[in-house]
Amino acid sequence: MPKRKEISLDLRQKIVDLHFQGEGYTAISKRFMVSRTAVRCIIAKYKETKSVQNKHGRGRKRKISKTLQRKIIRDVNKNPWTSAKMIVSELATSGLDVSRKTVVRALHRGGLRGHRPRKTPLLLQRHIKVRTQGRNPKILHVGPFWKSTFPFSG
């Protein structure tokens, strides 16, 4: 956690401009009420990078990379009954130590959420046959309806 508020980009640019106009560190620090060390660091950074922007990639890196996240999501889509604990143990065997919550967050970022399984099982072919007996035979020719309603029917 930082001890102070971050110096804004426009203030950093003003500090650099005044320095190149010939003003000293102490005068700049008194004018903008920042420490001399901050002024010196801002100017040194500008001389090195020609920019007052923050460096890209600051902060903690994710333990689960984007490619690993895609692999986890692909595996869960193949086998929806996979639990987060099973994924954690699988990752532990490959040498990556992550928590269950980390895996759950990765799945949430991929648009997958935990759901309870439905209580009634899907209809089998014999169930469909019994339900359609004695009905209009034209209904039986509507194949896409049954395939979309009952994925294992066909």
Coordinates of C-alpha atoms in Angstrom, one line a residue:
M1 CA 0.0 0.0 0.0
P2 CA 1.5 3.4 -1.0
K3 CA 2.3 5.9 1.8
R4 CA 1.2 8.9 -0.3
K5 CA -1.0 9.8 -3.2
E6 CA 0.5 9.3 -6.6
I7 CA 1.7 12.4 -8.4
S8 CA -0.5 13.1 -11.4
L9 CA 0.8 12.9 -15.0
D10 CA 0.2 16.6 -15.8
L11 CA 2.1 17.6 -12.6
R12 CA 5.0 15.3 -13.6
Q13 CA 5.0 16.9 -17.1
K14 CA 5.1 20.4 -15.5
I15 CA 8.0 19.4 -13.3
V16 CA 10.0 18.1 -16.3
D17 CA 9.2 21.3 -18.3
L18 CA 10.4 23.6 -15.5
H19 CA 13.6 21.6 -15.1
F20 CA 14.4 21.9 -18.8
Q21 CA 13.7 25.7 -18.6
G22 CA 16.6 25.8 -16.1
E23 CA 14.8 25.8 -12.7
G24 CA 16.4 23.8 -9.9
Y25 CA 15.1 20.9 -7.9
T26 CA 14.5 22.9 -4.7
A27 CA 12.6 25.7 -6.5
I28 CA 10.4 23.1 -8.4
S29 CA 9.7 21.2 -5.2
K30 CA 8.6 24.3 -3.3
R31 CA 6.5 25.5 -6.2
F32 CA 4.5 22.3 -6.5
M33 CA 4.8 21.2 -2.8
V34 CA 6.4 17.9 -3.5
S35 CA 9.7 16.5 -2.1
R36 CA 13.0 17.1 -3.8
T37 CA 13.5 13.4 -4.0
A38 CA 10.2 13.0 -6.0
V39 CA 11.3 15.8 -8.4
R40 CA 14.7 14.2 -8.9
C41 CA 13.1 10.7 -9.5
I42 CA 10.6 12.2 -12.0
I43 CA 13.3 13.9 -14.0
A44 CA 15.6 10.9 -13.9
K45 CA 12.8 8.7 -15.1
Y46 CA 12.0 11.2 -17.9
K47 CA 15.7 11.3 -19.0
E48 CA 15.8 7.5 -19.1
T49 CA 12.5 6.7 -20.8
K50 CA 11.5 10.1 -22.4
S51 CA 8.1 9.7 -20.8
V52 CA 6.4 10.5 -17.5
Q53 CA 3.9 7.6 -17.8
N54 CA 3.8 4.7 -15.4
K55 CA 5.5 1.5 -16.4
H56 CA 3.2 -1.1 -17.9
G57 CA 2.6 -4.2 -15.9
R58 CA 2.8 -2.9 -12.3
G59 CA 1.1 -5.0 -9.7
R60 CA 0.8 -8.7 -9.0
K61 CA 0.8 -11.1 -11.9
R62 CA -1.9 -13.8 -12.1
K63 CA -1.0 -17.3 -11.1
I64 CA -3.3 -18.7 -13.8
S65 CA -2.2 -17.4 -17.2
K66 CA -4.6 -16.7 -20.1
T67 CA -3.6 -19.9 -21.9
L68 CA -4.0 -22.0 -18.7
Q69 CA -7.4 -20.4 -18.1
R70 CA -8.5 -21.3 -21.6
K71 CA -7.4 -24.9 -21.0
I72 CA -9.3 -25.1 -17.7
I73 CA -12.5 -23.8 -19.4
R74 CA -12.1 -26.2 -22.3
D75 CA -11.7 -29.1 -19.9
V76 CA -14.7 -28.1 -17.9
N77 CA -16.8 -27.7 -21.0
K78 CA -15.8 -31.2 -22.0
N79 CA -16.7 -32.6 -18.6
P80 CA -19.1 -30.3 -16.8
W81 CA -19.1 -32.5 -13.6
T82 CA -15.5 -31.5 -12.9
S83 CA -15.2 -29.8 -9.6
A84 CA -12.9 -26.9 -8.7
K85 CA -11.1 -29.2 -6.2
M86 CA -10.4 -31.7 -9.0
I87 CA -8.9 -29.0 -11.1
V88 CA -6.7 -27.8 -8.2
S89 CA -5.4 -31.3 -7.6
E90 CA -4.7 -31.7 -11.4
L91 CA -2.8 -28.4 -11.4
A92 CA -0.9 -29.4 -8.3
T93 CA 0.4 -32.6 -10.0
S94 CA 1.7 -30.3 -12.8
G95 CA 3.5 -28.2 -10.2
L96 CA 1.2 -25.2 -9.9
D97 CA 0.0 -24.5 -6.4
V98 CA -3.3 -22.5 -6.6
S99 CA -6.3 -22.3 -4.3
R100 CA -9.9 -23.5 -5.1
K101 CA -11.0 -19.8 -5.1
T102 CA -8.5 -18.9 -7.7
V103 CA -9.8 -21.7 -10.0
V104 CA -13.4 -20.6 -9.3
R105 CA -12.5 -17.0 -10.2
A106 CA -10.9 -18.2 -13.5
L107 CA -14.0 -20.1 -14.3
H108 CA -16.2 -17.0 -13.6
R109 CA -14.0 -14.9 -15.9
G110 CA -14.7 -17.5 -18.6
G111 CA -18.4 -17.2 -18.0
L112 CA -18.9 -20.5 -16.2
R113 CA -20.8 -20.7 -12.9
G114 CA -21.7 -23.5 -10.6
H115 CA -25.2 -24.9 -10.9
R116 CA -27.1 -27.7 -9.2
P117 CA -27.9 -30.6 -11.5
R118 CA -31.5 -31.0 -12.5
K119 CA -33.6 -33.4 -10.5
T120 CA -35.4 -35.0 -13.4
P121 CA -33.1 -36.9 -15.8
L122 CA -33.1 -36.3 -19.5
L123 CA -35.5 -38.4 -21.6
L124 CA -34.1 -41.5 -23.2
Q125 CA -35.2 -42.9 -26.6
R126 CA -37.7 -45.3 -25.0
H127 CA -39.3 -42.4 -23.1
I128 CA -39.8 -40.5 -26.3
K129 CA -41.2 -43.6 -28.0
V130 CA -43.8 -44.1 -25.2
R131 CA -44.8 -40.4 -25.2
T132 CA -45.3 -40.2 -29.0
Q133 CA -47.4 -43.5 -29.3
G134 CA -51.0 -42.9 -30.4
R135 CA -50.3 -39.3 -31.6
N136 CA -50.3 -37.9 -35.1
P137 CA -47.6 -39.6 -37.1
K138 CA -46.6 -36.3 -38.7
I139 CA -45.2 -35.1 -35.4
L140 CA -42.6 -37.9 -35.5
H141 CA -41.2 -36.5 -38.7
V142 CA -40.2 -33.3 -36.9
G143 CA -36.7 -34.4 -36.2
P144 CA -35.0 -31.1 -35.3
F145 CA -37.5 -30.5 -32.6
W146 CA -36.8 -33.7 -30.8
K147 CA -33.0 -33.3 -31.2
S148 CA -33.1 -29.8 -29.8
T149 CA -35.4 -30.8 -26.9
F150 CA -33.7 -34.1 -26.1
P151 CA -30.0 -34.1 -27.1
F152 CA -29.6 -37.9 -26.5
S153 CA -32.6 -38.9 -28.5
G154 CA -31.0 -39.4 -31.7

